[in-house]
PDB file of C-alpha atoms and ligand atoms in Angstrom:
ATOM      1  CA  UNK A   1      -3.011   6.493  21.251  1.00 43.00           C
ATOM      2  CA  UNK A   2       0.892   5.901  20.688  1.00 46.00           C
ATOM      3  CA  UNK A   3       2.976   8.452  18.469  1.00 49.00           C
ATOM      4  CA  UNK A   4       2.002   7.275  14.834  1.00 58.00           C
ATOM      5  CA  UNK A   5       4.920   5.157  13.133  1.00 74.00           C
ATOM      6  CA  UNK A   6       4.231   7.651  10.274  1.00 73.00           C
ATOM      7  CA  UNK A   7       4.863  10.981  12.181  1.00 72.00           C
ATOM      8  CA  UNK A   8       8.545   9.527  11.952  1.00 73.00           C
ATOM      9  CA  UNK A   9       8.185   7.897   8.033  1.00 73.00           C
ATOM     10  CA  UNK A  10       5.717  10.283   6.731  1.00 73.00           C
ATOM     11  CA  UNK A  11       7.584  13.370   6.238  1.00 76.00           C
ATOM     12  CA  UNK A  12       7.822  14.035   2.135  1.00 75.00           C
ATOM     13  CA  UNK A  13       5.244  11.103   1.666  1.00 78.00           C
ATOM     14  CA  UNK A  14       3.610  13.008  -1.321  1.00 82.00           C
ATOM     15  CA  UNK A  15       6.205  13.943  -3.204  1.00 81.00           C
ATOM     16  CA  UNK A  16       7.022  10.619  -4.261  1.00 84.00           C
ATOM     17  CA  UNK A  17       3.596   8.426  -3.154  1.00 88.00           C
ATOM     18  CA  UNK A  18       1.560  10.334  -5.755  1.00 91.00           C
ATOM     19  CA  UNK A  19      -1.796   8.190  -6.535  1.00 94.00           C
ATOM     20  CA  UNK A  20      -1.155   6.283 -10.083  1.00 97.00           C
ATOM     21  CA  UNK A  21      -4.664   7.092 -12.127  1.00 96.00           C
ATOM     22  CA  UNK A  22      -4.763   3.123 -13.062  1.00 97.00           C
ATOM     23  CA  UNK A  23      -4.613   1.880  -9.703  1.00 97.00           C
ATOM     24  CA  UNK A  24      -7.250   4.535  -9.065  1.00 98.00           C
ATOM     25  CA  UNK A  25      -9.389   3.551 -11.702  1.00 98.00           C
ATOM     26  CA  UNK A  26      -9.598   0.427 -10.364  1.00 98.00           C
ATOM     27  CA  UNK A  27      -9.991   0.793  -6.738  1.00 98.00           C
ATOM     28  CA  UNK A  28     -12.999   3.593  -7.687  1.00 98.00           C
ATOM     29  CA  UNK A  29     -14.463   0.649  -9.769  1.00 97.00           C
ATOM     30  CA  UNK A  30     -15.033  -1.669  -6.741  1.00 97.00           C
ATOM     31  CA  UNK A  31     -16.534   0.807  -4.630  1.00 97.00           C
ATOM     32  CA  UNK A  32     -19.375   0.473  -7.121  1.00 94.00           C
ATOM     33  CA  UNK A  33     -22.157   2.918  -6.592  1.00 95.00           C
ATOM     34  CA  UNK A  34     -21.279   3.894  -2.491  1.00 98.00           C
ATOM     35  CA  UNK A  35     -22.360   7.468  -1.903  1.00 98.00           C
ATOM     36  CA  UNK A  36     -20.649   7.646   1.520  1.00 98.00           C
ATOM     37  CA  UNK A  37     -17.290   5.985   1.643  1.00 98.00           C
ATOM     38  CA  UNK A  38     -15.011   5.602   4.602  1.00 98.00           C
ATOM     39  CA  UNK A  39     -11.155   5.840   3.725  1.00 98.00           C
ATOM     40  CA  UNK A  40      -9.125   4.506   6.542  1.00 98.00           C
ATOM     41  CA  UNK A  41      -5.518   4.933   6.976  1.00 98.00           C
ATOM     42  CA  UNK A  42      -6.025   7.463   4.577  1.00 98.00           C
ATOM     43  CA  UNK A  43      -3.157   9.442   4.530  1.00 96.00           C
ATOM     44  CA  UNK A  44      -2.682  12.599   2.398  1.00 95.00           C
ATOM     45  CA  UNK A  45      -5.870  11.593   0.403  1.00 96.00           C
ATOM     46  CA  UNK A  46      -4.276   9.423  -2.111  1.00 96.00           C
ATOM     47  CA  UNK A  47      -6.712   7.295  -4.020  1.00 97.00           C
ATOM     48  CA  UNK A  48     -10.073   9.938  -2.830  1.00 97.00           C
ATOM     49  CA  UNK A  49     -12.815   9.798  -4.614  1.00 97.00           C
ATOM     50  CA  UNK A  50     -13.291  12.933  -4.702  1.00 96.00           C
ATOM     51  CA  UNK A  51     -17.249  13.155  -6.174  1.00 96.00           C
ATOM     52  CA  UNK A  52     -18.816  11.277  -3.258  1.00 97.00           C
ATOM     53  CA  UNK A  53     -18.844  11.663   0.247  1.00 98.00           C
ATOM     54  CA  UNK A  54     -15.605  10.559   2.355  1.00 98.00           C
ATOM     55  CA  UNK A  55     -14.753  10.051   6.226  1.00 98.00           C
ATOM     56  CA  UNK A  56     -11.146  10.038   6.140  1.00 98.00           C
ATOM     57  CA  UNK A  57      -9.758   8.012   9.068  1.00 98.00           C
ATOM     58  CA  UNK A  58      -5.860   8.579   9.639  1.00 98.00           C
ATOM     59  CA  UNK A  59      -3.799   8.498  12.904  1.00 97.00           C
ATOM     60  CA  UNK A  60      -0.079  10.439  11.852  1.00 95.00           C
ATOM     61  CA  UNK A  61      -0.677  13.851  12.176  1.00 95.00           C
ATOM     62  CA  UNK A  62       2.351  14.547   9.986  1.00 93.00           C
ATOM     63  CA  UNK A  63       0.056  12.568   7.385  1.00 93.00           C
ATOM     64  CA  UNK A  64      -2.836  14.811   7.957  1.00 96.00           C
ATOM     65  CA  UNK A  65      -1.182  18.275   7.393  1.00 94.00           C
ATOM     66  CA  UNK A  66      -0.114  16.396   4.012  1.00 92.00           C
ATOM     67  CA  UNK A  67      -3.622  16.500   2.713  1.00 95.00           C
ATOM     68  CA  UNK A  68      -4.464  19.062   0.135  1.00 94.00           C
ATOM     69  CA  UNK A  69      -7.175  21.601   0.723  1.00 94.00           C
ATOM     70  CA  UNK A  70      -9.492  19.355  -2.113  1.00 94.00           C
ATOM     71  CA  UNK A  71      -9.870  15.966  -0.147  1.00 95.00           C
ATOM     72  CA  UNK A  72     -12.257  15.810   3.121  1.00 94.00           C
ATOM     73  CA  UNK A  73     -10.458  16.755   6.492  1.00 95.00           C
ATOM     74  CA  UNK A  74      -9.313  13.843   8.384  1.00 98.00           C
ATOM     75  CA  UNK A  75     -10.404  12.858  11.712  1.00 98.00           C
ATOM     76  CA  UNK A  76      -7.289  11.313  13.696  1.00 98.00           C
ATOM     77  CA  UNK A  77      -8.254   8.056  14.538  1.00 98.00           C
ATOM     78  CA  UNK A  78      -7.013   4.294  13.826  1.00 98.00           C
ATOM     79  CA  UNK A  79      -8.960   1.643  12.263  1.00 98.00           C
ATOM     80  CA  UNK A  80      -9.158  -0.407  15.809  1.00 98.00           C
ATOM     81  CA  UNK A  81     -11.517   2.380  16.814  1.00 98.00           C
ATOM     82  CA  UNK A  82     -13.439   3.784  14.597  1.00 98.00           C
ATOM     83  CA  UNK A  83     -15.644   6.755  15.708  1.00 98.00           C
ATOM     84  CA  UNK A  84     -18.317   6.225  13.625  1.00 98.00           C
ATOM     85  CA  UNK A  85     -21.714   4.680  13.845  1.00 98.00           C
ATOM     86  CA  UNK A  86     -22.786   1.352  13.072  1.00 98.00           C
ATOM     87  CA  UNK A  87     -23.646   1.142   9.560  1.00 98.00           C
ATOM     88  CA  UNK A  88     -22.855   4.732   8.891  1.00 98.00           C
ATOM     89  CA  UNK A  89     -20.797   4.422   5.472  1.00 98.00           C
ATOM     90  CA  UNK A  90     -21.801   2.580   2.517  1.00 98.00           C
ATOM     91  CA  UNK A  91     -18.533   1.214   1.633  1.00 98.00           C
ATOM     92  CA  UNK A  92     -14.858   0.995   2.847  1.00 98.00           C
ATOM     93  CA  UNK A  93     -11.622   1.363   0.931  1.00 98.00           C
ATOM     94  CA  UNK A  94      -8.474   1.187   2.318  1.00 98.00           C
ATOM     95  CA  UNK A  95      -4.743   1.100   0.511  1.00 98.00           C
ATOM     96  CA  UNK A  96      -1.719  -0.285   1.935  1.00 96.00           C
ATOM     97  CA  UNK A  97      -2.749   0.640   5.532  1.00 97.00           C
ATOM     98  CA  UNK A  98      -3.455  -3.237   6.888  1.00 98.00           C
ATOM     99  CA  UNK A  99       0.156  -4.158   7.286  1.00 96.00           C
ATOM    100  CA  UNK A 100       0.546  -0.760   9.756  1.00 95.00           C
ATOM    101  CA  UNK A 101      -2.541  -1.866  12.164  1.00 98.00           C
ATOM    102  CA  UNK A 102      -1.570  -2.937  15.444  1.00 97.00           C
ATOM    103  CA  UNK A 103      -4.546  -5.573  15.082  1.00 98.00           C
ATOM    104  CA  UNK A 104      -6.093  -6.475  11.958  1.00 98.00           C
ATOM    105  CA  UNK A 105      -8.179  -8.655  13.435  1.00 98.00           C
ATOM    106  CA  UNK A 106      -9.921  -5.782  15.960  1.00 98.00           C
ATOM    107  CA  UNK A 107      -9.800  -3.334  12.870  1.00 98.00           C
ATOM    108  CA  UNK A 108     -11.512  -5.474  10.507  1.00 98.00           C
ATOM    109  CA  UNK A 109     -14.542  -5.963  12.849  1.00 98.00           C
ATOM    110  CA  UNK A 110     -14.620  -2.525  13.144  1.00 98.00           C
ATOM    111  CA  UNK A 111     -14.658  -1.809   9.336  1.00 98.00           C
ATOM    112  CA  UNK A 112     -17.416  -4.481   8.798  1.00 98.00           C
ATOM    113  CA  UNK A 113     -19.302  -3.109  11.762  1.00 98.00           C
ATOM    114  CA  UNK A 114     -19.593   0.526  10.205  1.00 98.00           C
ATOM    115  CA  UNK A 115     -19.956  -0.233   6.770  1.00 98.00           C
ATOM    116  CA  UNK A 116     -22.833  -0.946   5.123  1.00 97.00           C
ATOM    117  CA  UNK A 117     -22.305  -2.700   1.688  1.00 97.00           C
ATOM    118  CA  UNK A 118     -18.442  -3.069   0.290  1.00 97.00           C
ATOM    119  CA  UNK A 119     -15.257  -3.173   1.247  1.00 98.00           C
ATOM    120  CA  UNK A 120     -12.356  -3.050  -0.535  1.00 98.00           C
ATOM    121  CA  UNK A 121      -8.352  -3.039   0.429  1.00 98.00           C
ATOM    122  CA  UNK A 122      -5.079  -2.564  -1.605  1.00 98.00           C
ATOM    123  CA  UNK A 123      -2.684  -4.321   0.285  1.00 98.00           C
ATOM    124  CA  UNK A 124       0.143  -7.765  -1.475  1.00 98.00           C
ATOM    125  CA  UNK A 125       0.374 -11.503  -1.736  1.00 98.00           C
ATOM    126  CA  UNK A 126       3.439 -11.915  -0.607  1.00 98.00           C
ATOM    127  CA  UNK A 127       3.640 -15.619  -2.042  1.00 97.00           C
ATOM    128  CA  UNK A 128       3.791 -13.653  -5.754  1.00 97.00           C
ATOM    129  CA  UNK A 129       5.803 -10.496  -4.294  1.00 98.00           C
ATOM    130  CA  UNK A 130       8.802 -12.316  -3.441  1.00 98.00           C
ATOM    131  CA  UNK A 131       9.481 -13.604  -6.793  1.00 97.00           C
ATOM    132  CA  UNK A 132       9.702  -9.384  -7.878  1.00 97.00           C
ATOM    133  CA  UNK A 133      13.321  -9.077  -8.413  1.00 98.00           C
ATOM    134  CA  UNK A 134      14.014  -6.650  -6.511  1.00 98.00           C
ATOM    135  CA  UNK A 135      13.244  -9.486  -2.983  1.00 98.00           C
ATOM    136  CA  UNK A 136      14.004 -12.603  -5.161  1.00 97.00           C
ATOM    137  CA  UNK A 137      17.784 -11.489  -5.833  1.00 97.00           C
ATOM    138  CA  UNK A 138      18.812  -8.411  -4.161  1.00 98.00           C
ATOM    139  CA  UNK A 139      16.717  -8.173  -0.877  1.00 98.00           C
ATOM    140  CA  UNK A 140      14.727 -11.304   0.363  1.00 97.00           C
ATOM    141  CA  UNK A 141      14.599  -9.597   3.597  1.00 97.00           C
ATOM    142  CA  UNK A 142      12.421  -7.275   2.601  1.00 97.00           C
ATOM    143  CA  UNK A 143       9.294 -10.365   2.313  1.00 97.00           C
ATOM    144  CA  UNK A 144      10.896 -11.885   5.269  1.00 97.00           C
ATOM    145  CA  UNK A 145      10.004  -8.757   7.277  1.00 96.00           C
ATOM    146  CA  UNK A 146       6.717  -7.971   5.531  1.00 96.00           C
ATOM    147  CA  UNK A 147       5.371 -11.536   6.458  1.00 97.00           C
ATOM    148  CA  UNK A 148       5.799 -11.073   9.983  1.00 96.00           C
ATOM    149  CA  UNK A 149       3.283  -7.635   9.072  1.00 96.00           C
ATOM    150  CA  UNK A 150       1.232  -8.071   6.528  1.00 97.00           C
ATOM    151  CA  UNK A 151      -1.788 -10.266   7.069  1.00 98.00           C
ATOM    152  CA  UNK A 152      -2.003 -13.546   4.528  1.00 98.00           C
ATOM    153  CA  UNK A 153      -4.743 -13.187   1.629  1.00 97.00           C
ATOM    154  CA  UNK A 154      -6.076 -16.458   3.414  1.00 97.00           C
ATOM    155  CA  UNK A 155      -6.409 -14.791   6.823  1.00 97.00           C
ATOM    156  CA  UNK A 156      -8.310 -11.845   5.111  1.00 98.00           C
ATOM    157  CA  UNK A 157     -10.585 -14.222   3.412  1.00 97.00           C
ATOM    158  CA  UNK A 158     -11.354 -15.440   6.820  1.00 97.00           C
ATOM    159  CA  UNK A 159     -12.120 -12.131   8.495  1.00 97.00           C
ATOM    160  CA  UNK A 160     -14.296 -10.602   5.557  1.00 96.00           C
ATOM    161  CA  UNK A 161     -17.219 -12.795   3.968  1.00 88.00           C
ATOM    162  CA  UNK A 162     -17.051 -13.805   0.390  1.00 91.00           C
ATOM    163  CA  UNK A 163     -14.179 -11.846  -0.220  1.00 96.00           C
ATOM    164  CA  UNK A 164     -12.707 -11.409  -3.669  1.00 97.00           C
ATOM    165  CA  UNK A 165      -9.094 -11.732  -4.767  1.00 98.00           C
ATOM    166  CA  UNK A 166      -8.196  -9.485  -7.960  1.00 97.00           C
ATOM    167  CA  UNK A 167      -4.254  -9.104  -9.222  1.00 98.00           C
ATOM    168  CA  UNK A 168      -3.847  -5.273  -9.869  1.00 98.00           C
ATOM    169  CA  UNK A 169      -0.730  -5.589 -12.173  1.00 98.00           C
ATOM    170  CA  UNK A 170       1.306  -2.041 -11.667  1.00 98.00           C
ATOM    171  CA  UNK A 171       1.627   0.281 -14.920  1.00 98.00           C
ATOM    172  CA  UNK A 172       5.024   0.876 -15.991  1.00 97.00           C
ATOM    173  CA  UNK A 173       5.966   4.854 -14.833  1.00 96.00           C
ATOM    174  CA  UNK A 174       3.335   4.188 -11.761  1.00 97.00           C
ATOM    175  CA  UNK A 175       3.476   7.572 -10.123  1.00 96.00           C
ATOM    176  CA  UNK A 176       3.221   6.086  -7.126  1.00 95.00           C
ATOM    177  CA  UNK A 177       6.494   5.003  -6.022  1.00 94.00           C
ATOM    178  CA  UNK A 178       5.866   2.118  -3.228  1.00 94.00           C
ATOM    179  CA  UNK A 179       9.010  -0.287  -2.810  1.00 95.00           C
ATOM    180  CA  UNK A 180       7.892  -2.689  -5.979  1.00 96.00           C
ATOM    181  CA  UNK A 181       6.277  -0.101  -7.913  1.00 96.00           C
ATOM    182  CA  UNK A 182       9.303   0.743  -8.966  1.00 97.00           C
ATOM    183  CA  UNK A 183      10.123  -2.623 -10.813  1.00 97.00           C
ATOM    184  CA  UNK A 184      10.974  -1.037 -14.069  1.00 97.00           C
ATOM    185  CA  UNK A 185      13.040   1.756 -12.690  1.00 97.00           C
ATOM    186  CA  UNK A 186      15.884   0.352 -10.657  1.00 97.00           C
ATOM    187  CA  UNK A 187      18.037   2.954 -10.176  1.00 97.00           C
ATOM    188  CA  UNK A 188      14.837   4.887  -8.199  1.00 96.00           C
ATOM    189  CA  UNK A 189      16.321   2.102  -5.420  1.00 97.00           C
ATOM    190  CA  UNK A 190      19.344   4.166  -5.104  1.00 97.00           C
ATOM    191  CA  UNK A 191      17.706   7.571  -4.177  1.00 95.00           C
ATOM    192  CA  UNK A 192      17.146   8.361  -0.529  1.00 94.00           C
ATOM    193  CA  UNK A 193      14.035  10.195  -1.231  1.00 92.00           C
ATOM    194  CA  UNK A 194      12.577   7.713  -3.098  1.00 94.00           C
ATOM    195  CA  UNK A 195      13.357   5.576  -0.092  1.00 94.00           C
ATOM    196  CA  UNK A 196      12.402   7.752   2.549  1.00 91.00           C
ATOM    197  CA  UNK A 197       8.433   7.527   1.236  1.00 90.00           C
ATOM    198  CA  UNK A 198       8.215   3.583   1.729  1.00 91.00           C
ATOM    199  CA  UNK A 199       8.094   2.221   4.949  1.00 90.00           C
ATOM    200  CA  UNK A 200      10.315  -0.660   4.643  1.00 93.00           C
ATOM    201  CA  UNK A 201      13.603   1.354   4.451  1.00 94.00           C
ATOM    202  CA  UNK A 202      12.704   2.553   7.942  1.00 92.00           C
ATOM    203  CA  UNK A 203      12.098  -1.178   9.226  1.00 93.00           C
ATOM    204  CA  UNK A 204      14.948  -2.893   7.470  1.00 96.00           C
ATOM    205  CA  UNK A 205      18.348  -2.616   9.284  1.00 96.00           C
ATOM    206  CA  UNK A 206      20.375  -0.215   7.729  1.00 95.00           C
ATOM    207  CA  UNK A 207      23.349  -2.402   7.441  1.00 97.00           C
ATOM    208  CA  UNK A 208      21.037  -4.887   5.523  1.00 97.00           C
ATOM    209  CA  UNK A 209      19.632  -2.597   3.298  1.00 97.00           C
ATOM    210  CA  UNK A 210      22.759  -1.332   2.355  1.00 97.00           C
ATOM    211  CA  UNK A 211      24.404  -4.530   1.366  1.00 97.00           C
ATOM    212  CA  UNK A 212      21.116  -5.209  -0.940  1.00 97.00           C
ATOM    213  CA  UNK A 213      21.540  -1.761  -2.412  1.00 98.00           C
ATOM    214  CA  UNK A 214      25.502  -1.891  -3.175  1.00 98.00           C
ATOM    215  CA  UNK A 215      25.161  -5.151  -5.057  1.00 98.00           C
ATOM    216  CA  UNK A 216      21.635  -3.231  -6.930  1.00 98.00           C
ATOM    217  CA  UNK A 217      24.140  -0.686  -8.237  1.00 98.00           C
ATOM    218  CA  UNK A 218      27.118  -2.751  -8.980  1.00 98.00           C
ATOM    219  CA  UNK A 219      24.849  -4.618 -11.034  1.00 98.00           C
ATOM    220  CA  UNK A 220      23.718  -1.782 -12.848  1.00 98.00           C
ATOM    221  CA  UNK A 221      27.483  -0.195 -13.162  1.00 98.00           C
ATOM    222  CA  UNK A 222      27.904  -3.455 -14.765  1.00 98.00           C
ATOM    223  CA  UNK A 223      25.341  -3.943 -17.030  1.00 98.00           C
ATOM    224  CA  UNK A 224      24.291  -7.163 -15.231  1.00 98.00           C
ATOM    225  CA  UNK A 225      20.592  -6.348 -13.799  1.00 98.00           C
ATOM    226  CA  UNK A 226      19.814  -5.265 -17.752  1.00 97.00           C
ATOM    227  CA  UNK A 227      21.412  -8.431 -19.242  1.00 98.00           C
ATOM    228  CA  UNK A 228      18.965 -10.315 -16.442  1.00 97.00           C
ATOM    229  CA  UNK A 229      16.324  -7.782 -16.203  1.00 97.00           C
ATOM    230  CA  UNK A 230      16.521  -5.582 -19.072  1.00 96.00           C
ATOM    231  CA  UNK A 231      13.086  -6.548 -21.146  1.00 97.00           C
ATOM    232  CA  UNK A 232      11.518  -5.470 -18.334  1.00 97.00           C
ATOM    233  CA  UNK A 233      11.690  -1.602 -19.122  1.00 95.00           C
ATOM    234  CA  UNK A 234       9.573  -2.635 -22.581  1.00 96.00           C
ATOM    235  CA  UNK A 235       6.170  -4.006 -20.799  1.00 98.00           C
ATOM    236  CA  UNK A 236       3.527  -1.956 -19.779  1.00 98.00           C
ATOM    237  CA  UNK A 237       2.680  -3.858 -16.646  1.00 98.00           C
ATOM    238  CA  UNK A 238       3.432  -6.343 -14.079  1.00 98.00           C
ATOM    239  CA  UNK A 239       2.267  -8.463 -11.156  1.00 98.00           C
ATOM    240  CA  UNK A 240       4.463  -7.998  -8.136  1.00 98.00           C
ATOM    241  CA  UNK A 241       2.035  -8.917  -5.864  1.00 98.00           C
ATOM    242  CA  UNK A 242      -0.278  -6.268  -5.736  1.00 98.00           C
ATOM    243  CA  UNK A 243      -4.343  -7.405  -4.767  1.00 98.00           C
ATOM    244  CA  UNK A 244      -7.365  -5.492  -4.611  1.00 98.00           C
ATOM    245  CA  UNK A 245      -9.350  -7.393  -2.210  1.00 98.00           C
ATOM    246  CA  UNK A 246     -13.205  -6.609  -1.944  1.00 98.00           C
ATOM    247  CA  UNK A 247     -16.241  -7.993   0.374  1.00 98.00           C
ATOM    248  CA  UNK A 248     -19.638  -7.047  -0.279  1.00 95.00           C
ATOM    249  CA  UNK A 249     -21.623  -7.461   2.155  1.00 95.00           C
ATOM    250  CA  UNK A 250     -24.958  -7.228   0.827  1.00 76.00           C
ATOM    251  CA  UNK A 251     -25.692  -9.902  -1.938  1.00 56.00           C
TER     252      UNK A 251
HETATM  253  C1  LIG B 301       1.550   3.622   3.385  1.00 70.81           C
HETATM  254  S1  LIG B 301       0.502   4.775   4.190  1.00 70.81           S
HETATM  255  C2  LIG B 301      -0.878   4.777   3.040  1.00 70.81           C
HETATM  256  C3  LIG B 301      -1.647   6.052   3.062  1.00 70.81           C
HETATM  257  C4  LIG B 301      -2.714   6.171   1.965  1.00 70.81           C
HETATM  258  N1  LIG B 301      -3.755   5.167   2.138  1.00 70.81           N
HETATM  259  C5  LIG B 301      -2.068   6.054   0.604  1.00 70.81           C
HETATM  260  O1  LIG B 301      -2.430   5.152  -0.165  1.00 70.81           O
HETATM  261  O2  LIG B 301      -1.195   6.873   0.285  1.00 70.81           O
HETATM  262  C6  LIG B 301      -0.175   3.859   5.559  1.00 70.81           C
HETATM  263  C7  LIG B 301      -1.090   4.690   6.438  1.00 70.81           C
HETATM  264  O3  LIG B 301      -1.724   3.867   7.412  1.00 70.81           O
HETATM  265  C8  LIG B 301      -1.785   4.641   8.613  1.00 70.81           C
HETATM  266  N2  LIG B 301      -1.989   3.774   9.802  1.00 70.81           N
HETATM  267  C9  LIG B 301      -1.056   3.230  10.600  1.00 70.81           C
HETATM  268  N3  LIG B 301      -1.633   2.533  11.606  1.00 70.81           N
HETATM  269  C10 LIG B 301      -2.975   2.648  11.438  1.00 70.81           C
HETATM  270  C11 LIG B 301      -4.112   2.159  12.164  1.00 70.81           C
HETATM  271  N4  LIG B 301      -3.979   1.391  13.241  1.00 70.81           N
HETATM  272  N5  LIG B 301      -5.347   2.482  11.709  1.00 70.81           N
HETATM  273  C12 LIG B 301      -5.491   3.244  10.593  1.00 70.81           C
HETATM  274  N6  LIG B 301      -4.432   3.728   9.884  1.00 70.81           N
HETATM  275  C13 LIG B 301      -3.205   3.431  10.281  1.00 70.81           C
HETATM  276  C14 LIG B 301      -0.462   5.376   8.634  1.00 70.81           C
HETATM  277  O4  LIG B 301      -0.448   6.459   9.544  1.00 70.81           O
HETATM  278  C15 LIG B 301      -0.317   5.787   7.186  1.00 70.81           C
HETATM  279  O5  LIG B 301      -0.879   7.035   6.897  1.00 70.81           O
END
């Protein structure tokens, strides 16, 4: 197994990645009544359930020593190779993991191979992300890179069986600060340690991401982003992209 992209990007991951209780809510919701749930690419345990039984499947060991003493011990594997059983879990959750897999396509057989009943994935539409305005005006790299990554909504619809698209709108104050989480806080941008927990700083050139950024705080020195932007910081939700995607398996 190659050194795990997140033993470089991983390091301070839960200080600012801290699972948002909506999101949660939700993603708990569609694992419907699974007893024994595998969580793969699972981190430092965000998003756990943590009153059933879990396999927790994650590669970075820097990840691992992240999870707290409450959530189930990991086993360091990726989802291309799953050491588990055929039909050995009732359901599968998984939450922006897919665009780190080396092959979705291999992973995904191996997910519907061990799992008996449900599956269900956080991961974004990119079509609806890029018009966040954090890509649309500042950095349109950032969906330029993530679509060479991320696999389509179509393509997942084609490697899970009657799969099922949902929007999961992100609160306002999500405590989990992924890149367009943070669409009504822009100044978060600006912070290096609010960077540092989202992989796409690390796979953007710097010189890119810094010509984004300078013209993200001019326009706030300037009172331009809240003249453009502003009523943003008043709703309590919004789409930028976000999808819970769930199969189930058994009808
Ligand atoms: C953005 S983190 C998400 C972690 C956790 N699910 C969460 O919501 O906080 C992506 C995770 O996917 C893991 N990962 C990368 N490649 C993987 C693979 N091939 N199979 C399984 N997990 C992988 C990374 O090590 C990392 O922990």
């Amino acid at each position: 197994m190659k050194l795990p992209a997140y033993d470089r990007m991983g390091v301070g991951y839960t200080e600012v990645r801290r699972a948002d209780p909506r999101i949660e809510a939700r993603i708990h919701r569609a694992l419907g009544e699974a007893r024994v749930v595998l969580n793969v690419g699972a981190g430092a345990g965000s998003y756990e359930p943590l009153d059933r039984e879990v396999i927790a499947v994650e590669p970075s060991p820097v990840m691992i020593a992240q999870r707290p003493p409450e959530v189930a011990r990991a086993i360091q594997a990726v989802a291309e190779d799953l050491p588990l059983d055929d039909n050995s879990v009732d359901a599968t959750m998984g939450v922006f993991t897919l665009h780190h897999w080396d092959d979705v396509e291999r992973g995904l057989a191996e997910v519907l191979r061990v799992t008996r009943r449900r599956i269900a994935f956080v991961t974004l539409d990119l079509d609806a992300t890029a018009d966040m305005w954090l890509c649309r005006d500042y950095l349109p790299e950032i969906v330029e890179h993530d679509r060479r990554v991320f696999p389509t909504i179509e393509r997942l619809g084609e490697l899970l069986p009657g799969l099922r698209i949902e929007p999961l709108p992100v609160p306002a104050g999500c405590t989990d600060g992924f890149c367009v989480a943070l669409w009504d806080r822009p100044e978060a941008h600006l912070d290096p340690e609010v960077r540092r927990a989202s992989s796409i700083w690390h796979q953007l050139p710097d010189e890119v991401s810094a010509r984004g950024l300078e013209r993200l705080r001019g326009d706030l020195e300037s009172g331009e982003w809240g003249r453009r932007h502003g009523e943003l910081r008043t709703r309590s939700e919004l789409d930028v992209g976000l999808r819970l995607v769930v199969a189930e398996l058994v009808q």
